[in-house]
CSV table of C-alpha atoms in Angstrom, one decimal:
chain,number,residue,atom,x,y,z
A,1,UNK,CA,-11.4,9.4,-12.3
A,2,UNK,CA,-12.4,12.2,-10.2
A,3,UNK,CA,-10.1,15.1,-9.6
A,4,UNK,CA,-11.2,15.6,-6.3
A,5,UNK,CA,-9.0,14.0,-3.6
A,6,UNK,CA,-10.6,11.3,-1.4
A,7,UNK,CA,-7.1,10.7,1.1
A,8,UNK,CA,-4.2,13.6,1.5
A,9,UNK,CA,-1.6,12.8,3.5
A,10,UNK,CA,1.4,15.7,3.9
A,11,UNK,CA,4.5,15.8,5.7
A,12,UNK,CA,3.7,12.5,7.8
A,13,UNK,CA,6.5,11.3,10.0
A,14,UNK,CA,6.5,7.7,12.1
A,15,UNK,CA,9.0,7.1,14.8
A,16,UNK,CA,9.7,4.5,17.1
A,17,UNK,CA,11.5,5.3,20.2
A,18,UNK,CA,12.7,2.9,23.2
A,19,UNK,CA,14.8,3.0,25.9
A,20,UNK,CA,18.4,3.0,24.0
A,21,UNK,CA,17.0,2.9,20.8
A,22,UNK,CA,15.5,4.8,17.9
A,23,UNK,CA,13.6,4.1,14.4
A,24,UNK,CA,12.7,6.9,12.3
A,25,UNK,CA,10.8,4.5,10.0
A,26,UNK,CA,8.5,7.2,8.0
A,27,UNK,CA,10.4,10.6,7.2
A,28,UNK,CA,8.5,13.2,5.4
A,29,UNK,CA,6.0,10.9,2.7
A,30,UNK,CA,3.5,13.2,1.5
A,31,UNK,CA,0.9,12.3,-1.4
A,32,UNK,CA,-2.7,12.2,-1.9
A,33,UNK,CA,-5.3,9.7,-3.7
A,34,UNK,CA,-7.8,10.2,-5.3
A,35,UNK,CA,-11.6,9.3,-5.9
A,36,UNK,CA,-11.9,5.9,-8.0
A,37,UNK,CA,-8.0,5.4,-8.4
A,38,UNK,CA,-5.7,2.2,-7.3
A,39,UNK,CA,-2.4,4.1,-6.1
A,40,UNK,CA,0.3,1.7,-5.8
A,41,UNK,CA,3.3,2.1,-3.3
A,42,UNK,CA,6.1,-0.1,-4.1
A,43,UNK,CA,9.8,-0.3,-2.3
A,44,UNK,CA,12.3,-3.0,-1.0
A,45,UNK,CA,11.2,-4.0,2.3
A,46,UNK,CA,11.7,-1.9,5.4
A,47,UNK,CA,11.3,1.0,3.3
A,48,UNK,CA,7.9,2.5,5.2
A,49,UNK,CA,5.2,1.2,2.8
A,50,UNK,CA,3.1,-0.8,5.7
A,51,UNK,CA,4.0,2.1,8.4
A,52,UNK,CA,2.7,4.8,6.0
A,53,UNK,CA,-0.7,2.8,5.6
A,54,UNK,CA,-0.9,1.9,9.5
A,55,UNK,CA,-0.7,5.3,10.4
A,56,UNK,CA,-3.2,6.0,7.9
A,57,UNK,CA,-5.7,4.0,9.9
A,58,UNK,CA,-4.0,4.4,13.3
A,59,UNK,CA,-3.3,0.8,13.8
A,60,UNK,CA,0.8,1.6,14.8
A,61,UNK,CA,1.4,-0.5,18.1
A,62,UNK,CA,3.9,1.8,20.7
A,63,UNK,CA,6.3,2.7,21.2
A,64,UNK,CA,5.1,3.8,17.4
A,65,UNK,CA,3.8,7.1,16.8
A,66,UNK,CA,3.1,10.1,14.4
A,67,UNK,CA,5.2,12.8,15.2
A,68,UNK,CA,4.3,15.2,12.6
A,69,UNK,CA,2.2,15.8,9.4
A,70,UNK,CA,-1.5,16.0,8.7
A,71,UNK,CA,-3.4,13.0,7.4
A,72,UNK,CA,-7.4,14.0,5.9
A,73,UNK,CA,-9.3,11.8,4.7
A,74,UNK,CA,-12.5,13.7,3.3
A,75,UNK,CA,-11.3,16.6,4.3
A,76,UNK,CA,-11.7,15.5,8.2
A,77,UNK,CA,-8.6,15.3,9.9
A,78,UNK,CA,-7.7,11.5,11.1
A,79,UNK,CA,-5.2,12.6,13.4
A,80,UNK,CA,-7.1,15.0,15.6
A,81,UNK,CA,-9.9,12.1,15.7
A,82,UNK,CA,-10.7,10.5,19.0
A,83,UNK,CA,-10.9,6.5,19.1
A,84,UNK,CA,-14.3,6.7,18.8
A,85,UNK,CA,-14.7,9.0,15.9
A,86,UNK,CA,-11.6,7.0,14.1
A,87,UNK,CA,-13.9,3.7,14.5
A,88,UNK,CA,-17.1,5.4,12.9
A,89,UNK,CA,-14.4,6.0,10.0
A,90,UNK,CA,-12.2,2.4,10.2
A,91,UNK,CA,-13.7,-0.5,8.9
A,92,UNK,CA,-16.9,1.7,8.0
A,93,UNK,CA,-15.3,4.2,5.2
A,94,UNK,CA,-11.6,3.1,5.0
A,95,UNK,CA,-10.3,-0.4,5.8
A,96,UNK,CA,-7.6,-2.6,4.9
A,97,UNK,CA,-6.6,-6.1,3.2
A,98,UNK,CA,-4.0,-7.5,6.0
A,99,UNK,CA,-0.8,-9.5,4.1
A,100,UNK,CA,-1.4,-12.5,6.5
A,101,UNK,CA,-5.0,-13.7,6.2
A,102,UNK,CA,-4.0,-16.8,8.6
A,103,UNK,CA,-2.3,-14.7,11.6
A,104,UNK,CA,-5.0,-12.1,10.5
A,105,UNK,CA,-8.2,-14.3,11.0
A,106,UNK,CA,-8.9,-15.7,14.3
A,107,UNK,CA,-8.2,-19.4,14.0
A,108,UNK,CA,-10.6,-20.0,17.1
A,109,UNK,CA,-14.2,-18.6,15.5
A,110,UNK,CA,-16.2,-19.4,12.4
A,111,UNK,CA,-16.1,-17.5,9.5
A,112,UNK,CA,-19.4,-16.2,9.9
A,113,UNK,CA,-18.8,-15.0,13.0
A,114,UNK,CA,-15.9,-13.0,11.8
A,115,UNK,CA,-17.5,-11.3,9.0
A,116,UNK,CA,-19.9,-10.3,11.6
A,117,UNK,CA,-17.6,-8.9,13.8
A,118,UNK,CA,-16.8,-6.6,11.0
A,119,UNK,CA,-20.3,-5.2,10.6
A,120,UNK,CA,-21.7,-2.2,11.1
A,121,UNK,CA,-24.2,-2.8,14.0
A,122,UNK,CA,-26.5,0.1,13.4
A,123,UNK,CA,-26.8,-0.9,10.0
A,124,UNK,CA,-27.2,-4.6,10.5
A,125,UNK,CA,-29.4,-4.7,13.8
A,126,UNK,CA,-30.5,-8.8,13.6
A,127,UNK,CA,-28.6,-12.1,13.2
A,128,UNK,CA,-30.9,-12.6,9.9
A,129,UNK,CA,-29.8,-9.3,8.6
A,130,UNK,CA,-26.0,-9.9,9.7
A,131,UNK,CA,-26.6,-13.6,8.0
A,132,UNK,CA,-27.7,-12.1,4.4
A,133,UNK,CA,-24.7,-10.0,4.0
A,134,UNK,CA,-22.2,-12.3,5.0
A,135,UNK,CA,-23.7,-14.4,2.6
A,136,UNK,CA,-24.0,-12.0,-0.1
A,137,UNK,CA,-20.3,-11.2,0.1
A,138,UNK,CA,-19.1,-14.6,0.3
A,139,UNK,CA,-20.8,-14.8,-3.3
A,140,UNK,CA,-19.0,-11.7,-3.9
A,141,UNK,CA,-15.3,-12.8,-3.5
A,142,UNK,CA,-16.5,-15.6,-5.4
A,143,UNK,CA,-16.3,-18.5,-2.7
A,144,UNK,CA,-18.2,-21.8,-3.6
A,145,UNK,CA,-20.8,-23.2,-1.3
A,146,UNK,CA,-20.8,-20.4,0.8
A,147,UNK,CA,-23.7,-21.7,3.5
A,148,UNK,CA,-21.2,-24.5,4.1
A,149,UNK,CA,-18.4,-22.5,4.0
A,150,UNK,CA,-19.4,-19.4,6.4
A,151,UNK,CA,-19.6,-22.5,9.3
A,152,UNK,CA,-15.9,-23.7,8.7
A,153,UNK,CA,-12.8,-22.3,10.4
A,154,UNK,CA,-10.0,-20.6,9.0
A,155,UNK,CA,-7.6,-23.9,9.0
A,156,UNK,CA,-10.3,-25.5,6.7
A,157,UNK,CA,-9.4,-22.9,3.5
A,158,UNK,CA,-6.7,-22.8,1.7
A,159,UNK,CA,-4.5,-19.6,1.5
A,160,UNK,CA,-6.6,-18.1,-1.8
A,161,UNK,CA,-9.5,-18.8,0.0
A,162,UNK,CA,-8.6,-17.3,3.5
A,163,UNK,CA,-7.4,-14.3,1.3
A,164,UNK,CA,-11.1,-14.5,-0.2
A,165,UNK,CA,-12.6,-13.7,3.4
A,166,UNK,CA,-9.8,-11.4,4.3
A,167,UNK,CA,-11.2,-9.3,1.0
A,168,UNK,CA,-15.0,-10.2,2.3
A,169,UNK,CA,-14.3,-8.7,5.7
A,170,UNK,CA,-12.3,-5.7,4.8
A,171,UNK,CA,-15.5,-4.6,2.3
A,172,UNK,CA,-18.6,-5.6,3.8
A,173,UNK,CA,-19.7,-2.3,5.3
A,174,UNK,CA,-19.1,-0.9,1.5
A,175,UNK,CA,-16.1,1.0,2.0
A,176,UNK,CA,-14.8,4.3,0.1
A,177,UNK,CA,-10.9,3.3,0.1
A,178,UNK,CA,-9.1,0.2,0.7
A,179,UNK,CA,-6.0,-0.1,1.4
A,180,UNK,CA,-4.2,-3.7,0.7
A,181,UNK,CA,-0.7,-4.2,2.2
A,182,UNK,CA,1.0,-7.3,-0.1
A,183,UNK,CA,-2.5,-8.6,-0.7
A,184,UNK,CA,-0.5,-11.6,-3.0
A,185,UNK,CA,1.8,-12.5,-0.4
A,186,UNK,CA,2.4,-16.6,-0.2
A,187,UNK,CA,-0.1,-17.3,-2.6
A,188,UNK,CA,0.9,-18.8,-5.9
A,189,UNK,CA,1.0,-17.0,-9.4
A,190,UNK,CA,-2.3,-18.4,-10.4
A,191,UNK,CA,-4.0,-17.4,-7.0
A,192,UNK,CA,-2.2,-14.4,-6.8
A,193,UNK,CA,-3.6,-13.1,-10.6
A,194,UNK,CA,-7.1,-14.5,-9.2
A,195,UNK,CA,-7.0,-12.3,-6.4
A,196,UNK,CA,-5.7,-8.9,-7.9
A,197,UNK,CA,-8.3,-9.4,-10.7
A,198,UNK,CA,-10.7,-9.8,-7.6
A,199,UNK,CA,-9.7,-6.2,-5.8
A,200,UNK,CA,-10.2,-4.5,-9.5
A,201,UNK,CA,-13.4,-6.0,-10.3
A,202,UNK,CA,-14.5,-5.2,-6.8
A,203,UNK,CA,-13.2,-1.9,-7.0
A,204,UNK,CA,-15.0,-1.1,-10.0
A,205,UNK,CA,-18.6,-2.5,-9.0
A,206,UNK,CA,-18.1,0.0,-5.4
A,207,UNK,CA,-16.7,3.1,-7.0
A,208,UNK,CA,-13.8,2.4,-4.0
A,209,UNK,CA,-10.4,3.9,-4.5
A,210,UNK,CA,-7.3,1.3,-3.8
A,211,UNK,CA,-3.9,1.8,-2.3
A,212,UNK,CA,-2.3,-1.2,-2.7
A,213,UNK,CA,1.2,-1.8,-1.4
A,214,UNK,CA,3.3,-3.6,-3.1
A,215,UNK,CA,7.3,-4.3,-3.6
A,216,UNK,CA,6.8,-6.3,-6.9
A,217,UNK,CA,6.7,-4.2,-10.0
A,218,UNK,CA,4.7,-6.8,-12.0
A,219,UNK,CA,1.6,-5.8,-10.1
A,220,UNK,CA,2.1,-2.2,-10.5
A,221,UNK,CA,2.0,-2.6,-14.5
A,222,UNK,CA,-1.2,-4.9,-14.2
A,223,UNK,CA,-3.3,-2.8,-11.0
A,224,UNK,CA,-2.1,0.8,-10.8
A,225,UNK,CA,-3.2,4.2,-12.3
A,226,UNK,CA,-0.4,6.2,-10.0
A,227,UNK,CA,3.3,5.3,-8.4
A,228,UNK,CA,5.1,6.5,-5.3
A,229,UNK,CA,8.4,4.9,-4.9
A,230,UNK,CA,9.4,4.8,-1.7
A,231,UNK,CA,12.9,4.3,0.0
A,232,UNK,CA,14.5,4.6,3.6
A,233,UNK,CA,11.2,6.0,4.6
A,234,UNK,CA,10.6,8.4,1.4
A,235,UNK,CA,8.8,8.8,-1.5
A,236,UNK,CA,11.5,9.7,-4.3
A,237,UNK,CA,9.4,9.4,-6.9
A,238,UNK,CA,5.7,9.7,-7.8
A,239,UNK,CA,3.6,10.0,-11.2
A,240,UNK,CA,1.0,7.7,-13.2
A,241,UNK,CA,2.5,4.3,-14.2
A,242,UNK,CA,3.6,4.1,-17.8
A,243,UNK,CA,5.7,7.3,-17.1
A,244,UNK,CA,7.0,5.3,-13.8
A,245,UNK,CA,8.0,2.5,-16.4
A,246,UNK,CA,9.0,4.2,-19.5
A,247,UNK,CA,10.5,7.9,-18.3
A,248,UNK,CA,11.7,7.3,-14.9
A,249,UNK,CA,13.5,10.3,-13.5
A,250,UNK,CA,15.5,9.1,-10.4
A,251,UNK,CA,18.3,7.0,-10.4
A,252,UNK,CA,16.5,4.8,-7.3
A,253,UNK,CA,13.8,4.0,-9.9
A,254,UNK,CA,15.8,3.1,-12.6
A,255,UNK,CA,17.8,1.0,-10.9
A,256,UNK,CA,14.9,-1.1,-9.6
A,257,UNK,CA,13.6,-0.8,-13.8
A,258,UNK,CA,17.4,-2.6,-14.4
A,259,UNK,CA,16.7,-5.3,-11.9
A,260,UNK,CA,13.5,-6.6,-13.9
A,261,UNK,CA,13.9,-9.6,-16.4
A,262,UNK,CA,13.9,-9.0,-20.0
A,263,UNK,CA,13.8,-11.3,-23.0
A,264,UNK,CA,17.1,-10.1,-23.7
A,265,UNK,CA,18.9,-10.8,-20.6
A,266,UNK,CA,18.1,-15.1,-21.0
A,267,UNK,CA,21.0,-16.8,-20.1
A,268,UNK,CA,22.8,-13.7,-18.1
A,269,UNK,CA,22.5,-12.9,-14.7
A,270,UNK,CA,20.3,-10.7,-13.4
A,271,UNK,CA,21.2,-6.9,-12.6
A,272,UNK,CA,20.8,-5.9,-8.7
A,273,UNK,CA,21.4,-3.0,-7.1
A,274,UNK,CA,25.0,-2.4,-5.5
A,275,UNK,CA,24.6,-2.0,-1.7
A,276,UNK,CA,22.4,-1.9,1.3
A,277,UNK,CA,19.5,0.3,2.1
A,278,UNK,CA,20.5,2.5,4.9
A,279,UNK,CA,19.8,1.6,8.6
A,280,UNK,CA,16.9,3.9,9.7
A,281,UNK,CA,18.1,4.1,13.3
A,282,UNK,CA,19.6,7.5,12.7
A,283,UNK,CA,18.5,10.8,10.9
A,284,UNK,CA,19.9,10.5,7.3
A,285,UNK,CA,21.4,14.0,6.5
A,286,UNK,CA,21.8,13.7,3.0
A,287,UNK,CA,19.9,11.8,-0.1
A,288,UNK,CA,19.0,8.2,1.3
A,289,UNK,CA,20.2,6.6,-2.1
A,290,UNK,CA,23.2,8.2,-2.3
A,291,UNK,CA,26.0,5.8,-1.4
A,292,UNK,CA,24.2,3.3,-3.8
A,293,UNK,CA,23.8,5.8,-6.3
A,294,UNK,CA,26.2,6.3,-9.5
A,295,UNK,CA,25.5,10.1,-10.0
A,296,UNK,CA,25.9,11.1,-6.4
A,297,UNK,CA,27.7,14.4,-5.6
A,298,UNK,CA,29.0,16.5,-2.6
A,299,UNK,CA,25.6,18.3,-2.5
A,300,UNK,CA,23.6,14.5,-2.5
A,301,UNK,CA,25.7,13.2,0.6
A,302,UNK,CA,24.9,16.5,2.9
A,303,UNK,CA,21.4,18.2,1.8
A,304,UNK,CA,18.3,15.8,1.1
A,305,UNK,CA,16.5,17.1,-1.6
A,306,UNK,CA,13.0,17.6,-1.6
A,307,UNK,CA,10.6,16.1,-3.7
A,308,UNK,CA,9.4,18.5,-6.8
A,309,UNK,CA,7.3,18.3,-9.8
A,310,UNK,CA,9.8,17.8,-12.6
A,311,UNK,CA,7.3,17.2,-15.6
A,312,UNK,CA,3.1,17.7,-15.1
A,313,UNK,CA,2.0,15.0,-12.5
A,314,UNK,CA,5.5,13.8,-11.8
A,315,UNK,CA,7.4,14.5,-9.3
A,316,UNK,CA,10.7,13.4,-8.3
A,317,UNK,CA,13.5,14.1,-4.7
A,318,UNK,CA,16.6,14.2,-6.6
A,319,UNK,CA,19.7,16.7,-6.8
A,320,UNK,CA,20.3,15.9,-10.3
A,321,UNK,CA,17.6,16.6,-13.4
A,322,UNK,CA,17.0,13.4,-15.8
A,323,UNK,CA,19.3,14.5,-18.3
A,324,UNK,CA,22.4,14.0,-15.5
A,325,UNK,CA,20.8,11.1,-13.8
A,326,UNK,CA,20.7,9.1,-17.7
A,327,UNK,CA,17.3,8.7,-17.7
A,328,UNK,CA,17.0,4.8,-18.4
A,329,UNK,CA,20.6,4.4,-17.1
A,330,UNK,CA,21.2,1.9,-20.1
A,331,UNK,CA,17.7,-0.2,-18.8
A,332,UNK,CA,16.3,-1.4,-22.7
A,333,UNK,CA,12.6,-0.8,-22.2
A,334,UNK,CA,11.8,-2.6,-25.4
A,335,UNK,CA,11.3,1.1,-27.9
């Protein structure tokens, strides 16, 4: 892996604002990814992984917007881009795997015609050319009978399948990142190992870089190289994936290591994680985690701390150093 960083984002903030109401859904998530890497984002639901990523490719709908931070990818500024520019860059250099592939494809057009849709029409100038690469990357993702197949509709495949042409669409104009947002979601476990295996492969015979987000911890382990945690809208802890899993330094991240199933824990119930995340209609002054956290001080519940490198390559938002924090908090990671 190249040390050279392919997508830096610093400092971004997403907020949606109406009328009576606010959401401050993205508050301060800086990291960056690098060349030939699969970076996972993982976190409970509502916690900013999908808003990160949209904002990343300027796909937020209003009343959502960036409101501060810089987002380069390649050095060239997203942000500052006009529509026109961010096109030459969307779907050409950095795309994305949608979670839904049956709201996400257009129930009303051929397969074919979507895949074409998608490519890049000074590089693919005739309906022969256009034909040949759908073709070619309906072999790709591994779809049988694919001259049939690029005729059918959406309805006529089954959710693997749709997910198939979701991956063929998001990659035919040989892209330098993709980013897949819950790229598993709905589909089985066998489909769902299928599908993963087919993003690495892929990823390896392109050179892409992946960020895949995710809020199951299984396919961390199995896809990722780096970790950023993310909760209420921050990152609270970042750093390759065996540290995430056997050295975890904040109390968030340990507590989601406790809630995993273990060989030891058949016939018990299995651990959760006391309390709600907090509602992200207000400005949090404090530590996020704090109310649900054990070690939590005076300091935690006024002053959120930011997020530094504790160890090389892993950095953590916490008040506390690991020692206080109990490391594993009393999570058996098999050693």
């Amino acid at each position: 892996m190249e040390t050279e960083a392919l997508l830096k984002v610093t400092d971004l903030h997403v907020e949606f604002h109406k009328r009576k109401s606010s959401v401050y859904a993205v508050n301060g998530v800086s990291f960056e990814v690098y060349k030939g890497e699969t970076f996972g984002i993982v976190g409970e639901s509502g916690c900013g992984k999908s808003m990160t990523c949209k904002a990343v490719l300027g796909l937020l709908k209003s009343p959502g917007k960036v409101t501060e931070g810089k987002i380069l990818f390649e050095n060239k500024d997203l942000l500052a881009m006009s529509p026109k520019e961010l096109n030459r860059v969307r779907g050409h250099e950095l795309g994305m795997i949608f979670q839904e592939p049956m709201t996400a494809l257009n129930p009303l057009l051929k397969i074919k015609s979507q895949i074409f849709d998608a490519l890049d029409p000074a590089v693919y100038k005739t309906k022969q050319q256009k034909y040949d690469r759908a073709l070619e990357m309906m072999k790709l993702v591994g779809i049988p009978s694919p001259e049939v197949r690029l005729e059918e509709y959406p309805h006529q495949f089954s959710g693997g399948m749709r997910q198939r042409v979701m991956i063929a669409i998001a990659l035919c104009s040989g892209l330098k990142m993709v980013i897949a947002d819950e790229p598993t979601t709905a589909l089985d476990v066998t489909i769902q190992d299928q599908i993963l295996k087919l993003i690495n492969s892929l990823k390896e015979q392109m050179n892409m870089s992946v960020i895949l987000i995710t809020h199951d911890l299984g396919v961390v382990a199995q896809m990722c190289d780096r970790v950023a945690v993310m909760y209420a809208g921050m990152i609270m802890e970042m750093t390759d994936v065996v540290s995430l899993f056997y050295h975890p330094l904040h109390p968030y991240t340990t507590a989601l290591m406790g809630t995993l199933p273990s060989a030891q824990q058949v016939g018990r119930e299995l651990n959760a994680i006391v309390g709600i995340p907090p509602s992200l209609t207000e400005r949090i002054e404090g530590c996020p985690f704090a109310p649900r956290c054990a070690w939590a001080s005076e300091i935690c519940r006024k002053q959120c701390p930011r997020l530094t490198q504790k160890e090389p390559g892993h950095f953590v938002r916490c008040h506390l150093d690991n020692q206080e924090s109990g490391q594993n908090g009393g999570w058996d990671n098999g050693e």
